[in-house]
GROMACS .gro file of C-alpha atoms in nm:
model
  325
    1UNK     CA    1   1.333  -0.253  -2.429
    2UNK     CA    2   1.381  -0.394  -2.083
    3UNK     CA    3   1.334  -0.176  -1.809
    4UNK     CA    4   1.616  -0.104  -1.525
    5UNK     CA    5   1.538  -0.288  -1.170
    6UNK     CA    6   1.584  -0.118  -0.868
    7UNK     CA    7   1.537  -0.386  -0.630
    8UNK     CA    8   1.542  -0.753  -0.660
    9UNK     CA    9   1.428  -0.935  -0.430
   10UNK     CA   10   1.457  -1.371  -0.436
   11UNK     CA   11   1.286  -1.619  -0.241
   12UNK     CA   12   1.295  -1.396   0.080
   13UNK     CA   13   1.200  -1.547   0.434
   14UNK     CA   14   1.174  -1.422   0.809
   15UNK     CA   15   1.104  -1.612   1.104
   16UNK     CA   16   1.040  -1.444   1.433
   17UNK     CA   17   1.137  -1.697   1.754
   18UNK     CA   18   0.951  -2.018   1.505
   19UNK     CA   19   0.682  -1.787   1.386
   20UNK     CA   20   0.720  -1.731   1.029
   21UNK     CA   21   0.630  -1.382   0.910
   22UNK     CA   22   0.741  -1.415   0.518
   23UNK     CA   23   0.821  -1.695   0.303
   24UNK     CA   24   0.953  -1.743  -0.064
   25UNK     CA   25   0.874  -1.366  -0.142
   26UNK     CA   26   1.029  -1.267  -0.497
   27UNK     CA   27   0.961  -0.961  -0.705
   28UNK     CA   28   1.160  -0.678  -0.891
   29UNK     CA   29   1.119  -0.315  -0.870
   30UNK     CA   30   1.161  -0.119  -1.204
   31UNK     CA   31   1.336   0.180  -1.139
   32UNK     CA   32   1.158   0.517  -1.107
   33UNK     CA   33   0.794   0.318  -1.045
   34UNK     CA   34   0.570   0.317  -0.786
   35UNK     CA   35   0.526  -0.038  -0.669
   36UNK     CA   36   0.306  -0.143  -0.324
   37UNK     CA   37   0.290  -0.383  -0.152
   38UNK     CA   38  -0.062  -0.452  -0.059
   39UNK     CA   39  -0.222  -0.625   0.219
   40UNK     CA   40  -0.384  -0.659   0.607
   41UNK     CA   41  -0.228  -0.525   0.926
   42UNK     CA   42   0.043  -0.834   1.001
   43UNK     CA   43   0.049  -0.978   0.603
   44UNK     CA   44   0.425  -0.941   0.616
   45UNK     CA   45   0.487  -0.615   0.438
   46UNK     CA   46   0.657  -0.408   0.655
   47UNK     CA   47   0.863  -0.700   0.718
   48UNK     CA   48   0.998  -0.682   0.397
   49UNK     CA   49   1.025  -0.306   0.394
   50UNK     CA   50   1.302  -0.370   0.642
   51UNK     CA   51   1.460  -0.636   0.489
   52UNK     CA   52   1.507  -0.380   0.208
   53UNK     CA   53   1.622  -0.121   0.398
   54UNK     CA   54   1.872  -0.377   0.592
   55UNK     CA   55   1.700  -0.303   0.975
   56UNK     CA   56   1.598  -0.706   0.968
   57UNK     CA   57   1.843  -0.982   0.848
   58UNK     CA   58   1.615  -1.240   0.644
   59UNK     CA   59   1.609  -1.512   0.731
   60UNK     CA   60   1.631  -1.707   0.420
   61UNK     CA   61   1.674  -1.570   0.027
   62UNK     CA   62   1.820  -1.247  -0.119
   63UNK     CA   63   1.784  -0.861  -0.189
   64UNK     CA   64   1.932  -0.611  -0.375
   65UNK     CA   65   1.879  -0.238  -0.414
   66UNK     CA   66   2.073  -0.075  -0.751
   67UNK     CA   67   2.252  -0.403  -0.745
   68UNK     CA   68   2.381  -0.389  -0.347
   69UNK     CA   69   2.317  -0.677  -0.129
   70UNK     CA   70   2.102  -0.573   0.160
   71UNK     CA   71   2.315  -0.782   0.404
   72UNK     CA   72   2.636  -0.770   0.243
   73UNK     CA   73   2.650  -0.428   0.173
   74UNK     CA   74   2.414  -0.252   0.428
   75UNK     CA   75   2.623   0.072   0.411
   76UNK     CA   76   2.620   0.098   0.000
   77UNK     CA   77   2.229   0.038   0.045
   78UNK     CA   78   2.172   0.334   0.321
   79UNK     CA   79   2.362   0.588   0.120
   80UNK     CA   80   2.096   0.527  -0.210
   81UNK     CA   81   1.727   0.512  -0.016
   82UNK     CA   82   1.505   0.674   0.238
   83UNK     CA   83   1.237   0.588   0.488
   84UNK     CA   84   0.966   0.730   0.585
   85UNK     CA   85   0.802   0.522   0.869
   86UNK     CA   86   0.433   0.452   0.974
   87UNK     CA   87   0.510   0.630   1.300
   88UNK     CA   88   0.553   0.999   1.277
   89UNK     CA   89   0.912   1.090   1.454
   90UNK     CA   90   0.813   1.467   1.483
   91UNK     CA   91   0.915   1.643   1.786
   92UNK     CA   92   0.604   1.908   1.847
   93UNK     CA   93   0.840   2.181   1.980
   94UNK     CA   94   1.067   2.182   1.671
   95UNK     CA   95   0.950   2.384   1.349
   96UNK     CA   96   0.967   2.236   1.031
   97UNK     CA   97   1.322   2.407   0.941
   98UNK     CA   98   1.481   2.276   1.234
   99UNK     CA   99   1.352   1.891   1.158
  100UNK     CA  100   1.537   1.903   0.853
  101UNK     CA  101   1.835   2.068   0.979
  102UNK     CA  102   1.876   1.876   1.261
  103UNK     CA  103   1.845   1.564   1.008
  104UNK     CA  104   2.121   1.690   0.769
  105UNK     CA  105   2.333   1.726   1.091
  106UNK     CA  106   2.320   1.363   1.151
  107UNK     CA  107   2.345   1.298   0.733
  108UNK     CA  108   2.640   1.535   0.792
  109UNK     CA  109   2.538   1.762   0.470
  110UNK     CA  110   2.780   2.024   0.395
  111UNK     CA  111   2.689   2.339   0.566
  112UNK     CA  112   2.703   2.517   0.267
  113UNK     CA  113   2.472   2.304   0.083
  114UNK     CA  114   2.205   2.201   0.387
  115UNK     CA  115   2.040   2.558   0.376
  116UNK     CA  116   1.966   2.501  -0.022
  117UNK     CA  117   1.833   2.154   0.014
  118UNK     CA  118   1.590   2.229   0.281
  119UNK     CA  119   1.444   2.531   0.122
  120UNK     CA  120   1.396   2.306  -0.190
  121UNK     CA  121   1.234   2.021  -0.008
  122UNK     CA  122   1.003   2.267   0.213
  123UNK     CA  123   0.930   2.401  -0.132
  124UNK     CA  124   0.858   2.056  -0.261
  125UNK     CA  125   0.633   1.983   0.017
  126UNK     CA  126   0.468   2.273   0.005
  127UNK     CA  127   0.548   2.392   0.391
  128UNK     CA  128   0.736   2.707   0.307
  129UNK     CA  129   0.491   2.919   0.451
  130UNK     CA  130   0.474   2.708   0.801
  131UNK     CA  131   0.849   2.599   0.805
  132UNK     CA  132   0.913   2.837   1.114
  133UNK     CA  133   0.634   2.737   1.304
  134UNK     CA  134   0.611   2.480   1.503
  135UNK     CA  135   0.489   2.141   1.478
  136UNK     CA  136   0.211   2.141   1.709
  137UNK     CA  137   0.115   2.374   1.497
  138UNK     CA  138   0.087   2.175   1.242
  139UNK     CA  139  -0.240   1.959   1.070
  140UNK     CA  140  -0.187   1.571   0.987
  141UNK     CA  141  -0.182   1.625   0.637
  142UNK     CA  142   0.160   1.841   0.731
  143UNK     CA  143   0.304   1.616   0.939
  144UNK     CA  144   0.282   1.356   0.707
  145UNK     CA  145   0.427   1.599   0.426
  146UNK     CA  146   0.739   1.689   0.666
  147UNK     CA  147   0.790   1.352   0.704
  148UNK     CA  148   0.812   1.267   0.338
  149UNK     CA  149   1.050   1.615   0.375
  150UNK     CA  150   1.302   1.438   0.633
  151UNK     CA  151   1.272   1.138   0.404
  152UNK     CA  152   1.435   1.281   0.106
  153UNK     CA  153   1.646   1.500   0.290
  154UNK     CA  154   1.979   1.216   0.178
  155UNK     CA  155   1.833   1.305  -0.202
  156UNK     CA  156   1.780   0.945  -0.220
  157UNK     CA  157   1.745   0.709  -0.523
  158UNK     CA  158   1.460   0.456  -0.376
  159UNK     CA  159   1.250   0.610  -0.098
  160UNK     CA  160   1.007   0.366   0.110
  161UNK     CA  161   0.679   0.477   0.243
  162UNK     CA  162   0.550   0.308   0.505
  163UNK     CA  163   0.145   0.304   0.505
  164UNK     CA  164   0.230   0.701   0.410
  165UNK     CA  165  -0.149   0.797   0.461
  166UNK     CA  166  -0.241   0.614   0.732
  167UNK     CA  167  -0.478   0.817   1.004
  168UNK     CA  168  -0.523   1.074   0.758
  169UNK     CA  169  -0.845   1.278   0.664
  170UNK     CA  170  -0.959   1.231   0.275
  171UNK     CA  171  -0.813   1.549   0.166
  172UNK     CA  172  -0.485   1.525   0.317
  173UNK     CA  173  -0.478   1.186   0.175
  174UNK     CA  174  -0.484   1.264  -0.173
  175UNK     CA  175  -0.249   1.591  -0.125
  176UNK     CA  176  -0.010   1.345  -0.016
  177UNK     CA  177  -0.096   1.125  -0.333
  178UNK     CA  178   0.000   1.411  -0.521
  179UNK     CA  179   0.326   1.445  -0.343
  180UNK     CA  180   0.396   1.032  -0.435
  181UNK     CA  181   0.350   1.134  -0.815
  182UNK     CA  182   0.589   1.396  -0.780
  183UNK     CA  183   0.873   1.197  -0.625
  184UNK     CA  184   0.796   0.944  -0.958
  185UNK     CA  185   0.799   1.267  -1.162
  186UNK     CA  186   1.172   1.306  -1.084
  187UNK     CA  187   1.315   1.019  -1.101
  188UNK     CA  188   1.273   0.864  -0.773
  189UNK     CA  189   1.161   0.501  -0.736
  190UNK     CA  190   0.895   0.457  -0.440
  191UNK     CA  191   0.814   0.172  -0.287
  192UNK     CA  192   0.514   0.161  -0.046
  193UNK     CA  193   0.282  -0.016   0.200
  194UNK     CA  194  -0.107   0.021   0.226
  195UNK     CA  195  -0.368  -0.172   0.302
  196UNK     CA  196  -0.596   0.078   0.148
  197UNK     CA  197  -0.707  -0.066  -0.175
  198UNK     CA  198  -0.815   0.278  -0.363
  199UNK     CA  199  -0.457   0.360  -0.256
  200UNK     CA  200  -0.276   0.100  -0.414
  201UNK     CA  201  -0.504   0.162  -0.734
  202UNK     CA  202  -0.454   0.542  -0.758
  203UNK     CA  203  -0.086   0.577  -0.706
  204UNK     CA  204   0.094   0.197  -0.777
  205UNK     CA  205   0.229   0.132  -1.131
  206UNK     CA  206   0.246  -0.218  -1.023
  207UNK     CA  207   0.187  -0.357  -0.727
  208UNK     CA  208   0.216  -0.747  -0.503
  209UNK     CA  209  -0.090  -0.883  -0.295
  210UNK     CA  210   0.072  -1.065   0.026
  211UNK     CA  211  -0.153  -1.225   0.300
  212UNK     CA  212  -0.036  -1.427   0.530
  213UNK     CA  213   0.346  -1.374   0.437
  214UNK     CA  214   0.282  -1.516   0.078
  215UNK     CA  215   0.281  -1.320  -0.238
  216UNK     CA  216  -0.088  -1.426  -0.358
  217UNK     CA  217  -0.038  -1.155  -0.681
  218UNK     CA  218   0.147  -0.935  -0.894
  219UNK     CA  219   0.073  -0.702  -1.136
  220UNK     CA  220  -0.026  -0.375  -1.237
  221UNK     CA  221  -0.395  -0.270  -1.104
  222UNK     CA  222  -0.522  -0.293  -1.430
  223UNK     CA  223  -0.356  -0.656  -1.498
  224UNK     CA  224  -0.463  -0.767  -1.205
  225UNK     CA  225  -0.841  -0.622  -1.248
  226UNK     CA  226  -0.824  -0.782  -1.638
  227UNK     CA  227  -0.719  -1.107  -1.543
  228UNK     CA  228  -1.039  -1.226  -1.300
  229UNK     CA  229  -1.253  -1.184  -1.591
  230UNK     CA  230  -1.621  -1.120  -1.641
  231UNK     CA  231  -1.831  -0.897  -1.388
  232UNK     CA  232  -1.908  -0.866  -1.005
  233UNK     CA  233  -2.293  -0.913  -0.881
  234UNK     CA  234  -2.276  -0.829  -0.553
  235UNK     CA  235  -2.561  -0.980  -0.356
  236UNK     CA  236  -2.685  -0.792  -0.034
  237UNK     CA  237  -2.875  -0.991   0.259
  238UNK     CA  238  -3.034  -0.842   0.570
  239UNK     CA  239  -2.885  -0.953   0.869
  240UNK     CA  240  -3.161  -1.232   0.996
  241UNK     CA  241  -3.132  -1.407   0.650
  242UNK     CA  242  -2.689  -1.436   0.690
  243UNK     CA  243  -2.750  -1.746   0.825
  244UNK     CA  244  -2.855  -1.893   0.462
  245UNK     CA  245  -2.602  -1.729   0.287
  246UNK     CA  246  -2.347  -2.031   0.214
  247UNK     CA  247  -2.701  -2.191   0.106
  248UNK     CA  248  -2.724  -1.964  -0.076
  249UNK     CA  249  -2.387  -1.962  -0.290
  250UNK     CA  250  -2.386  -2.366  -0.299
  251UNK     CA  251  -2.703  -2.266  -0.478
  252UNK     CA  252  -2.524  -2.082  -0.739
  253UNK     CA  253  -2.165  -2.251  -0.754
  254UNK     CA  254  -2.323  -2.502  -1.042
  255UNK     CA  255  -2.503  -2.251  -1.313
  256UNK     CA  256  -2.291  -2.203  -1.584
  257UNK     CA  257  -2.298  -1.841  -1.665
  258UNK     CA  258  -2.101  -1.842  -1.285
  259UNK     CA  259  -1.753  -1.827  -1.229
  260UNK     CA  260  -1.678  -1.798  -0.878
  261UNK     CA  261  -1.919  -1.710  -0.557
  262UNK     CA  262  -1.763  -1.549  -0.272
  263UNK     CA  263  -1.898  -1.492   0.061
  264UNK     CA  264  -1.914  -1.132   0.224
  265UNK     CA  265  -1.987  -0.996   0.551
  266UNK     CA  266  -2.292  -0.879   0.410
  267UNK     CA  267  -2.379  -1.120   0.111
  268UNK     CA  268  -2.207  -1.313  -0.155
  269UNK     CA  269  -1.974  -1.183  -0.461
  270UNK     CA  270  -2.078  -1.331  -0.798
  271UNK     CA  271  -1.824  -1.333  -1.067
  272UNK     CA  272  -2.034  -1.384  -1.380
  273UNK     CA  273  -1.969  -1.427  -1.766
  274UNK     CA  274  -2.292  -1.198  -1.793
  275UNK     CA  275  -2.504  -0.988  -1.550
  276UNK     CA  276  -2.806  -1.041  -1.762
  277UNK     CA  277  -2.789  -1.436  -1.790
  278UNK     CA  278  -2.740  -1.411  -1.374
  279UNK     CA  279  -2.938  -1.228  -1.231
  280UNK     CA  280  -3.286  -1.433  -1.294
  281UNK     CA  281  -3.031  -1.730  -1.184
  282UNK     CA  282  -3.000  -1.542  -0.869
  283UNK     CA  283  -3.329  -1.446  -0.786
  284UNK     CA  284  -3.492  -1.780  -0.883
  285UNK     CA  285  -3.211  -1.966  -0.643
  286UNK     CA  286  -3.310  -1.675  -0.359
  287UNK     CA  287  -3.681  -1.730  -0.408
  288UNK     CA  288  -3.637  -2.117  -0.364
  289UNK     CA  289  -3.509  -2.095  -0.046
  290UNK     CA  290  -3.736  -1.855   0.069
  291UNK     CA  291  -3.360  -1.621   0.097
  292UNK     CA  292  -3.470  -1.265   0.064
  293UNK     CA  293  -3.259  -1.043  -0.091
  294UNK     CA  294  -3.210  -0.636   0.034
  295UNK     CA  295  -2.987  -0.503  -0.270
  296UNK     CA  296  -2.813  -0.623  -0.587
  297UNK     CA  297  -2.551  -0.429  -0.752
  298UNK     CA  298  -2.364  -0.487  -1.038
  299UNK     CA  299  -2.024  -0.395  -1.137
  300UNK     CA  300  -1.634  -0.421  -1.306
  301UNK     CA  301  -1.383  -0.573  -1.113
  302UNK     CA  302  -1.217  -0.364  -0.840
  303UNK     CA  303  -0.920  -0.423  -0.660
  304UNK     CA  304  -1.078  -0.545  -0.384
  305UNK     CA  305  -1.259  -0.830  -0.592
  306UNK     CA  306  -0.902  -0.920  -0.724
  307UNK     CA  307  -0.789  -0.941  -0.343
  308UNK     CA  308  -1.083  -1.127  -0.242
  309UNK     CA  309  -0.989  -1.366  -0.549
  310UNK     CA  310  -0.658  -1.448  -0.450
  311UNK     CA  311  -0.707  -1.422  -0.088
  312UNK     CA  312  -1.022  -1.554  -0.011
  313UNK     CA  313  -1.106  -1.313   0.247
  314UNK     CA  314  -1.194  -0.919   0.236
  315UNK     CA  315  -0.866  -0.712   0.283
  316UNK     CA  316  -1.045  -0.560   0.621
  317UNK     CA  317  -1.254  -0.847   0.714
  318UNK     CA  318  -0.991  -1.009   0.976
  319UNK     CA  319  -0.885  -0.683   1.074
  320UNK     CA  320  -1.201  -0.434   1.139
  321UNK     CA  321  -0.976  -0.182   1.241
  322UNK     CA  322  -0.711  -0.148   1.032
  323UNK     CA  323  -0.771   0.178   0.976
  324UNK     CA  324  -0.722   0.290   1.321
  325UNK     CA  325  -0.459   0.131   1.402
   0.00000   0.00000   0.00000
């Protein structure tokens, strides 16, 4: 039975004064999944986020969300979605209640229903017990949760996160996961950024890869895992014998038991038909060169292999820190 899509989006392009920040992106959005887009600080993705929400014109290709144009129909779109950004708009003086209030003011709710709908969303959140406190009050983790708050606040249909985790400690990270899941739970399709790979694993039904304003992959994590085949050596060096490393994996590239090497900032990925044909293939080719090796594990593919596959580079290796930013 084929599923209802949310959002279709067709050969979709942006340039910025002749700098070119997405080309030829296309994917669909089934509705009520979670689908990320995946990639580095400047990849293009929350270039397309606006696209979708209709605060960029593209600059080639087309979009819909639940069948509206996103440029001929901007108003249609903004009544069915909602956004919550990378950058928290809380205002530390304001409690909780009065964010949402002062939101459904601007939505123009009906004053008879606005009271209902932000007790059910503090309840939803979980911030009943803080909602008339104020913000300053209030941890990351709860920031981040009001924010989600103000962003269903229009009880939309589609709801885009934007890096929805980012900055946040490990436990208020996967609180908010659990939030995600529940917006899925009801109905509502999500459609979020990350460039955290255990992220995009956890939460995404499907997700696409994009690097360098290119869709490299798409898939669900598991697909995506599945379809590199065989297993990961990874291949630890210390940091006076990095030099010899692409040695090293030209060493390597012709055995037959090897699928693909990949360099790392600390060694070389080996994508092998079997760890136990390899790895005397690996230490004979170290000991010839006189390459000493500090640590070998072995392992499935992750979702970092598969980005490293279609990428070529590390999802943090041009951009140390991402996560700071």
């Amino acid at each position: 039975m084929d599923r209802a899509v949310a959002i279709d989006v067709s050969k979709l392009g942006k340039v910025f004064d002749g700098a070119t920040a997405i080309e030829d992106i296309s994917f669909q959005v089934f509705a009520g999944e979670i689908f990320g887009l995946l990639g580095p600080n400047g990849a293009g993705k929350s270039t397309t986020l606006r696209i979708l929400m209709t605060l960029l014109r593209p600059t080639s290709g087309q979009a819909t969300v639940l069948g509206h144009d996103v440029v001929q129909e901007p108003e249609q779109v903004r009544r069915l979605i909602g956004y919550v950004p990378q950058e928290r708009a809380i205002d530390r003086f304001l409690t909780g209640r009065e964010h949402l209030q002062l939101l459904a003011d601007l939505y123009h709710l009906p004053k008879a229903e606005s009271p209902r709908r932000i007790d059910e969303l503090l309840r939803l959140v979980d911030l009943e017990d803080k909602a008339d406190q104020p913000a300053k009050t209030y941890s990351g983790g709860m920031k981040r949760k009001l924010d989600i708050a103000c962003g269903l606040l229009p009880n939309p249909k589609v709801i885009f996160l934007d890096e929805p985790t980012l900055g946040l400690d490990v436990q208020s990270r996967l609180r908010i996961w659990d939030y995600v899941r529940g917006l899925r739970a009801r109905g509502i399709t999500v459609v979020m950024t990350t460039n955290y790979l255990d992220e995009a694993d956890q939460l995404c039904d499907r997700l696409v890869i994009i690097d360098g304003g290119r869709i490299k992959a798409l898939g669900s994590p598991g697909e995506l895992k599945a379809g590199l085949g065989g297993d990961i050596v990874s291949v630890t060096l210390s940091t006076a014998e990095m030099g010899r490393v692409e040695t090293l994996a030209a060493a390597l590239k012709g055995h037959p038991a090897i699928r693909a090497v990949s360099t790392t900032q600390t060694g070389l990925d080996i994508r092998v038909e079997s760890p136990e044909k390899t790895l005397p293939a690996v230490l004979e080719a170290a000991n010839r060169l006189a390459c000493r090796l500090e640590f070998i594990e072995y392992h499935r593919p992750r979702l970092d292999d598969v980005f490293v596959a279609h990428t070529g580079h590390a999802i943090r290796e041009e951009f140390p820190n991402a996560e700071e930013e």
